[in-house]
Tab-separated table of C-alpha atoms in Angstrom:
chain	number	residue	atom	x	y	z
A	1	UNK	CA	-22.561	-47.195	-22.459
A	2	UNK	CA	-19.995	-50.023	-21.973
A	3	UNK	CA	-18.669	-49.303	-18.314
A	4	UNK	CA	-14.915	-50.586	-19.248
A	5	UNK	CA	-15.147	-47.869	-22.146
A	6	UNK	CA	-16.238	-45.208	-19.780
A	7	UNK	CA	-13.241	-46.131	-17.287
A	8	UNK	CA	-10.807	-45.796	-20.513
A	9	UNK	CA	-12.240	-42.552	-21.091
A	10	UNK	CA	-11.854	-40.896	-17.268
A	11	UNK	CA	-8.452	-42.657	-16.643
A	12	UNK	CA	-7.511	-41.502	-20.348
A	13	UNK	CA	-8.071	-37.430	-18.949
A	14	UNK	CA	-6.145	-37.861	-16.083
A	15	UNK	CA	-3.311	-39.236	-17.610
A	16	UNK	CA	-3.171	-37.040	-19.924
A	17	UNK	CA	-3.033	-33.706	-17.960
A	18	UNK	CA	0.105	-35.713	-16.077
A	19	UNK	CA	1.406	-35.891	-19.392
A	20	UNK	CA	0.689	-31.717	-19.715
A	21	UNK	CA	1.738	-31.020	-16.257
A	22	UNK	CA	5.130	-32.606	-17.544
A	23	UNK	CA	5.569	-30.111	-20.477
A	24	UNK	CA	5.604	-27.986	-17.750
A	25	UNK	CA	9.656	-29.002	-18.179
A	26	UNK	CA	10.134	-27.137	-21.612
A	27	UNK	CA	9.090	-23.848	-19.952
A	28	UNK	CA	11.613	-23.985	-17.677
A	29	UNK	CA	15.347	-21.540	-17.507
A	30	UNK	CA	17.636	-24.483	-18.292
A	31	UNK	CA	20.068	-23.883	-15.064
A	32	UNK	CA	18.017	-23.864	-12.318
A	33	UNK	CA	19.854	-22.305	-9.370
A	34	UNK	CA	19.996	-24.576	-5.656
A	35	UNK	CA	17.510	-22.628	-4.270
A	36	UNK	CA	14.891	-22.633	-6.944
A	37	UNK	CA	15.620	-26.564	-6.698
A	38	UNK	CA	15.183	-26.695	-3.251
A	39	UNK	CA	11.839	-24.853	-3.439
A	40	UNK	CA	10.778	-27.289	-6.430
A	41	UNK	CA	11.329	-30.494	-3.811
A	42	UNK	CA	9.439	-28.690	-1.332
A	43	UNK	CA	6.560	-27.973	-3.507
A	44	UNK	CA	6.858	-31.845	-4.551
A	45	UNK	CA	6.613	-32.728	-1.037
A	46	UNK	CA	3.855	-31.036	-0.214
A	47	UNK	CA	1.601	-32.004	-2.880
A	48	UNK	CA	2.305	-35.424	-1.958
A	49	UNK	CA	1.645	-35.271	1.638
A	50	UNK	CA	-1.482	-32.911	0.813
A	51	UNK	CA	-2.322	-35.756	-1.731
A	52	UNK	CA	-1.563	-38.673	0.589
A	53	UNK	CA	-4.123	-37.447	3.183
A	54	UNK	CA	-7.336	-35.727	1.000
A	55	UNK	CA	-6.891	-38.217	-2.310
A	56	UNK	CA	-5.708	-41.401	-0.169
A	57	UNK	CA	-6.232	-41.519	3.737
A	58	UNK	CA	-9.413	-40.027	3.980
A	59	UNK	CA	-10.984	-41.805	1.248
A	60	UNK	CA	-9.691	-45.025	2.160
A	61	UNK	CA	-11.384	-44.662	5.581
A	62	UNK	CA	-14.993	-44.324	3.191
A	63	UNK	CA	-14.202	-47.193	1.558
A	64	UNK	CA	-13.601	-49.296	4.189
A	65	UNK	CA	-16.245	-48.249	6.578
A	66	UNK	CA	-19.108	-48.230	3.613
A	67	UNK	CA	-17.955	-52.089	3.155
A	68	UNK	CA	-18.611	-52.687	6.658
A	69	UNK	CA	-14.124	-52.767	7.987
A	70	UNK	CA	-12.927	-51.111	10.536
A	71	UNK	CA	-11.428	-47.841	9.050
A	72	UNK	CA	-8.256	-47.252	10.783
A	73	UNK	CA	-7.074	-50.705	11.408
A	74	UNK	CA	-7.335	-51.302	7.061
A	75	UNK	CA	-5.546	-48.040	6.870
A	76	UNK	CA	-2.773	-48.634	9.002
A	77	UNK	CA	-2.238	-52.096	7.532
A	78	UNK	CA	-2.263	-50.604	4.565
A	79	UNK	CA	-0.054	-47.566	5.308
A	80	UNK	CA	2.434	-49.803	6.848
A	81	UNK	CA	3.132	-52.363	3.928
A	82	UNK	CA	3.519	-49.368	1.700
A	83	UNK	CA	6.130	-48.156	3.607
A	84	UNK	CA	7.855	-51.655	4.213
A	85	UNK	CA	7.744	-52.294	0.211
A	86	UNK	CA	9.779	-48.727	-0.097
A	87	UNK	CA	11.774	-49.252	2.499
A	88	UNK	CA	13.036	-52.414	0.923
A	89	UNK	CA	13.021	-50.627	-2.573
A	90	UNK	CA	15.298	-48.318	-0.973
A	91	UNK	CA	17.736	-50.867	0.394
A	92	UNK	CA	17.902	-52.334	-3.227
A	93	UNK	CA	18.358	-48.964	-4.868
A	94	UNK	CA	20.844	-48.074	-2.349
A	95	UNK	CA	23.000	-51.375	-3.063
A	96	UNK	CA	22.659	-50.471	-6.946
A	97	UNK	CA	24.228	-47.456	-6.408
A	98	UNK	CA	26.674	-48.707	-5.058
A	99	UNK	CA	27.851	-51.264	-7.360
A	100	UNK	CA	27.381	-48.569	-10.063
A	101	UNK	CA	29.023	-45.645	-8.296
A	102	UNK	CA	31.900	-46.883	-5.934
A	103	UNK	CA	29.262	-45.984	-2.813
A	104	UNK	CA	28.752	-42.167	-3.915
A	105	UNK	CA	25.182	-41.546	-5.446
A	106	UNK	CA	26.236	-39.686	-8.471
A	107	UNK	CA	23.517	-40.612	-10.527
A	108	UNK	CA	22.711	-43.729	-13.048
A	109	UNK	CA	23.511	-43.670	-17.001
A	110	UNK	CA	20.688	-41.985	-17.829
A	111	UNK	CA	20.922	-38.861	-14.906
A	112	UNK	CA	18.629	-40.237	-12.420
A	113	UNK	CA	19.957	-40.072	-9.042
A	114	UNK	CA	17.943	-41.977	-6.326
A	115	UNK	CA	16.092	-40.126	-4.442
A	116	UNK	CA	14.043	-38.762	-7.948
A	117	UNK	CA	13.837	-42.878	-8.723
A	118	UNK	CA	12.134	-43.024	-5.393
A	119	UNK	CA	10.223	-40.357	-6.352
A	120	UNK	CA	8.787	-41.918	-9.350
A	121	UNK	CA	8.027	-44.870	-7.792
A	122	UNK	CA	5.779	-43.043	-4.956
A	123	UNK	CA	3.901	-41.500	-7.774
A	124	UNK	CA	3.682	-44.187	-9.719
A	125	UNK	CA	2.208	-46.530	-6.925
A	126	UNK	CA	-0.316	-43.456	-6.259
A	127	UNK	CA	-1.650	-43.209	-9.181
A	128	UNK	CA	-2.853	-46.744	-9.337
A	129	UNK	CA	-5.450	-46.661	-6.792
A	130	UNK	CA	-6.181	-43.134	-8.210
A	131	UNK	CA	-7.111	-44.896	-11.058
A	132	UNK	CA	-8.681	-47.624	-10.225
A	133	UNK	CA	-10.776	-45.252	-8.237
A	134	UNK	CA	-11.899	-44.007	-11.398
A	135	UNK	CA	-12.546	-46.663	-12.990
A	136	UNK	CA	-14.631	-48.266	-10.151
A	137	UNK	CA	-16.597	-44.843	-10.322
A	138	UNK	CA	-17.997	-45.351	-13.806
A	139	UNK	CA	-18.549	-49.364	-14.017
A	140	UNK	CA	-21.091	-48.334	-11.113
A	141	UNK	CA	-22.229	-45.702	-13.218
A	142	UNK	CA	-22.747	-48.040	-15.954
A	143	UNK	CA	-24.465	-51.094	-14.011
A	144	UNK	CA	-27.263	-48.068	-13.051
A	145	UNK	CA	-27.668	-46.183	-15.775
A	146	UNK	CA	-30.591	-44.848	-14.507
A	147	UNK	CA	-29.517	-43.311	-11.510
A	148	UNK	CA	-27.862	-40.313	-13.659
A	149	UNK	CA	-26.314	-38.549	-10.164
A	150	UNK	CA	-23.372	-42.141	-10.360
A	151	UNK	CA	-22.549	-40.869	-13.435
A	152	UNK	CA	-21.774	-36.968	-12.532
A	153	UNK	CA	-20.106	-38.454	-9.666
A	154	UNK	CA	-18.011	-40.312	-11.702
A	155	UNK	CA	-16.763	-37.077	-14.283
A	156	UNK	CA	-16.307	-35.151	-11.300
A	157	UNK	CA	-14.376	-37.682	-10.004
A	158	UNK	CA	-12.220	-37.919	-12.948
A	159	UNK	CA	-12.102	-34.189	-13.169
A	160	UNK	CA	-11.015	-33.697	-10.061
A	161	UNK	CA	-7.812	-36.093	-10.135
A	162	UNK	CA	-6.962	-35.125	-13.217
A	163	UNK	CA	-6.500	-31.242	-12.035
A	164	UNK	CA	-4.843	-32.551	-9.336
A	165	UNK	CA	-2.587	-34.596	-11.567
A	166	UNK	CA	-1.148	-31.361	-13.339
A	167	UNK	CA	1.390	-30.759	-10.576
A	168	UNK	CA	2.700	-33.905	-9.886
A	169	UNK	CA	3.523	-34.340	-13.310
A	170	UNK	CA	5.608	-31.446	-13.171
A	171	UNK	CA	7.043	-32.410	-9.683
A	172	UNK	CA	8.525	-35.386	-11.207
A	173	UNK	CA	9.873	-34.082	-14.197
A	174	UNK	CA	11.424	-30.716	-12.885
A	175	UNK	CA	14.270	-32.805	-10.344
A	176	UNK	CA	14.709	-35.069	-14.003
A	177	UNK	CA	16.619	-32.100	-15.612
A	178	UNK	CA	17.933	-31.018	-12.660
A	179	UNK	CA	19.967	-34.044	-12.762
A	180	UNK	CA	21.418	-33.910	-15.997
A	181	UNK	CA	18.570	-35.533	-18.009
A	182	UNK	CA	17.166	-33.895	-21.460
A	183	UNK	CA	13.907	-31.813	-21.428
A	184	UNK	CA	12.513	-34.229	-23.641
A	185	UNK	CA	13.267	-37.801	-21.563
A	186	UNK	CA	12.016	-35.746	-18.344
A	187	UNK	CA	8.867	-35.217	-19.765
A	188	UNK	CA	8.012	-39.050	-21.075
A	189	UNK	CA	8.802	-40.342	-17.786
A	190	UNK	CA	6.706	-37.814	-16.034
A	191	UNK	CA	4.271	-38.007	-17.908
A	192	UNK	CA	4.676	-42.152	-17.855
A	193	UNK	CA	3.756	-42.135	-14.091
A	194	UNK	CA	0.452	-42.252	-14.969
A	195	UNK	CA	0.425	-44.308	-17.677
A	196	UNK	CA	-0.905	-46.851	-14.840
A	197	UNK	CA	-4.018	-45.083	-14.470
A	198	UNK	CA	-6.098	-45.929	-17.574
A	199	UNK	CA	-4.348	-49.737	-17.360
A	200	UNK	CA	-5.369	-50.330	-13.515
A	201	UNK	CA	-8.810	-48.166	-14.390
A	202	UNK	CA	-10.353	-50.529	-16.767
A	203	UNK	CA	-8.940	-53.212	-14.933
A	204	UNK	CA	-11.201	-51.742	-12.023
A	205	UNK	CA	-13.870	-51.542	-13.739
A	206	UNK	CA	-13.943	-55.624	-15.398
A	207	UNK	CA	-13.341	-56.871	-11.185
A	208	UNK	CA	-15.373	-53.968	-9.749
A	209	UNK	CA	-16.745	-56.540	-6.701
A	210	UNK	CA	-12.943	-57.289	-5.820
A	211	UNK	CA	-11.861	-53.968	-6.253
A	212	UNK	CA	-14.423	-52.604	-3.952
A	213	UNK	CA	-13.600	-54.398	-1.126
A	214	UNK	CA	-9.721	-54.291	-1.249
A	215	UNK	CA	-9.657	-50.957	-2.565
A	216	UNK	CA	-8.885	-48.609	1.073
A	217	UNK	CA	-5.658	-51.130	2.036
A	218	UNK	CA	-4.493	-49.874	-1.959
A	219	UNK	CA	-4.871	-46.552	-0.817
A	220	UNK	CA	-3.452	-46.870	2.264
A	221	UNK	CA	-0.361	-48.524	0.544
A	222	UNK	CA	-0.371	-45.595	-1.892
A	223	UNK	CA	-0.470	-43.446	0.828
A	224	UNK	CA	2.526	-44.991	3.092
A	225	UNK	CA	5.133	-45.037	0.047
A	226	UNK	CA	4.441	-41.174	-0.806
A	227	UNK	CA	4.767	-40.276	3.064
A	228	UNK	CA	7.952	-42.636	2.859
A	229	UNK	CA	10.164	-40.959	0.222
A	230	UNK	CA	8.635	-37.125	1.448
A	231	UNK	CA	10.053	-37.469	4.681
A	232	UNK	CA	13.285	-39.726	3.329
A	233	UNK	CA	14.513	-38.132	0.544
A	234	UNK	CA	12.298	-34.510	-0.441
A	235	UNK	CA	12.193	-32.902	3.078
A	236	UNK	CA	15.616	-33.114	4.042
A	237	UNK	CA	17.410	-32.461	-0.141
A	238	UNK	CA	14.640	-29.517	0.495
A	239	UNK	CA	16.808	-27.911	3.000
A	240	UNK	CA	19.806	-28.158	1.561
A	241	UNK	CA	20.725	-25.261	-0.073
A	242	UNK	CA	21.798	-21.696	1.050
A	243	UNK	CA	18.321	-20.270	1.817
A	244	UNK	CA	17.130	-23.467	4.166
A	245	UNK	CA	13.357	-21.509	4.060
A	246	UNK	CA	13.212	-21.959	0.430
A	247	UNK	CA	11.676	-25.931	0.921
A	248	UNK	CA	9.672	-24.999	3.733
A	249	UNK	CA	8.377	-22.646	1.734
A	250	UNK	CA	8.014	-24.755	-1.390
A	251	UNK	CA	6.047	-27.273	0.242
A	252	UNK	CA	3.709	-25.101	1.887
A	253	UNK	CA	2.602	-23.656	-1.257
A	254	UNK	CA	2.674	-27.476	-2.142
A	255	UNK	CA	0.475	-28.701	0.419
A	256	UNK	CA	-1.693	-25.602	0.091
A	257	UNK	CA	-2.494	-25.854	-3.948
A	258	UNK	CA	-3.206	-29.623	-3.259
A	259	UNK	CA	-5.157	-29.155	-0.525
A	260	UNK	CA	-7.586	-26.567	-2.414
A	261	UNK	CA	-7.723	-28.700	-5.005
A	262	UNK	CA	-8.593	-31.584	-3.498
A	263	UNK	CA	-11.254	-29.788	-1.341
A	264	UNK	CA	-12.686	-27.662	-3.673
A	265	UNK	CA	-12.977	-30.622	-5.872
A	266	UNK	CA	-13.830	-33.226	-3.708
């Protein structure tokens, strides 16, 4: 089978259980108290930082050692420029806010304050090399059609970040509503965050000899912009309301439920 169509096909299941992770949204008590917010960020957090070292890091380090580059010098290049591009992301969202606001951050037009646009743009930026991942996984399948174990590599690849894709999708649309936005707009741009994935998966799949090589410095940048806006913007709005254990708490489960997820699936 076509290896482009077989990318569509993985990428196409793990964007769609973002997009089912994001209904999360309509089960949700419309006021959500500070706390209950606070543990949601946590939980956010963690998952990302979980995410940034088992689905990103770690992987990344494979990649670059099986194509003969040193591992932690790729990484760290790679890690780096993710965090430069959001740190300058930040400066312009910062100025916009200010222009729009009269320097308080009370939110944009639509409800979204900052730190969720941030947000969306860490998951966003990690779900391309997620996905390209993918679709890397099954044009190799495809070239050796043969060798059936590429293939059931491949699913369980797809499998695997698509579980793991449940929770983000409801990390990003749960801080939406919080903010003032409609159940219904939270969930298409949650769910939109991974709309990336079956795009940049079949685009994977048609340069699979460039990919390879450059893929670990994409996963390293992944990697450095989800680190970025944890430790900017999640961890310390995680602590701010009345019960300061509630994020820590939050992103323990988090990092915990990503973790075992990752692992288990790995």
């Amino acid at each position: 089978m076509n290896g482009i169509f077989l990318a569509f096909l993985g990428t196409f299941l793990t964007f769609f259980v973002t997009v089912i992770g994001s209904a999360a949204i309509f089960f949700v008590r419309r006021e959500i108290s500070d706390n209950l917010q606070c543990g949601f960020l946590g939980f956010a957090g963690g998952v990302m930082v979980a995410a940034s070292v088992w689905s990103l890091l770690l992987p990344g380090i494979e990649f670059a050692e099986a194509n003969g580059q040193t591992g932690w010098l790729v990484m760290t290049v790679g890690f780096l420029f993710g965090v430069l591009v959001l740190l300058a992301a930040d400066g312009c969202l910062n100025r916009y806010f200010e222009r729009k606001n009269g320097n308080q951050e009370q939110g944009i037009s639509n409800g979204m304050g900052k730190s969720t646009a941030m947000l969306i743009l860490a998951i966003t930026a990690h779900n391309i090399p997620e996905g390209m991942s993918v679709g890397l996984a099954f044009s190799l399948a495809a070239q050796s059609p043969e060798n059936t174990t590429l293939l059931s590599g491949a699913i369980a690849l797809a499998v695997g970040i698509a579980i793991q894709n449940f929770p983000e999708g409801t990390a990003v649309a749960l801080p939406l509503v919080k903010e003032g936005m409609s159940r219904r707009k939270a969930f298409m741009i949650a769910g939109m965050t991974a709309v990336v994935e079956p795009v940049f998966g079949m685009l994977a799949a048609i340069f699979a000899t460039v990919v390879r090589t450059s893929m670990a410095v994409l996963l390293a940048f992944a990697a450095g912009t989800m680190i970025y806006v944890v430790v900017e913007e999640l961890i310390p709005q995680a602590h701010m309301g009345e019960d300061g254990k509630t994020g820590t708490l939050g992103f323990v489960v988090g990092f915990l439920v990503m973790m075992i997820l990752d692992v288990g699936l790995g």
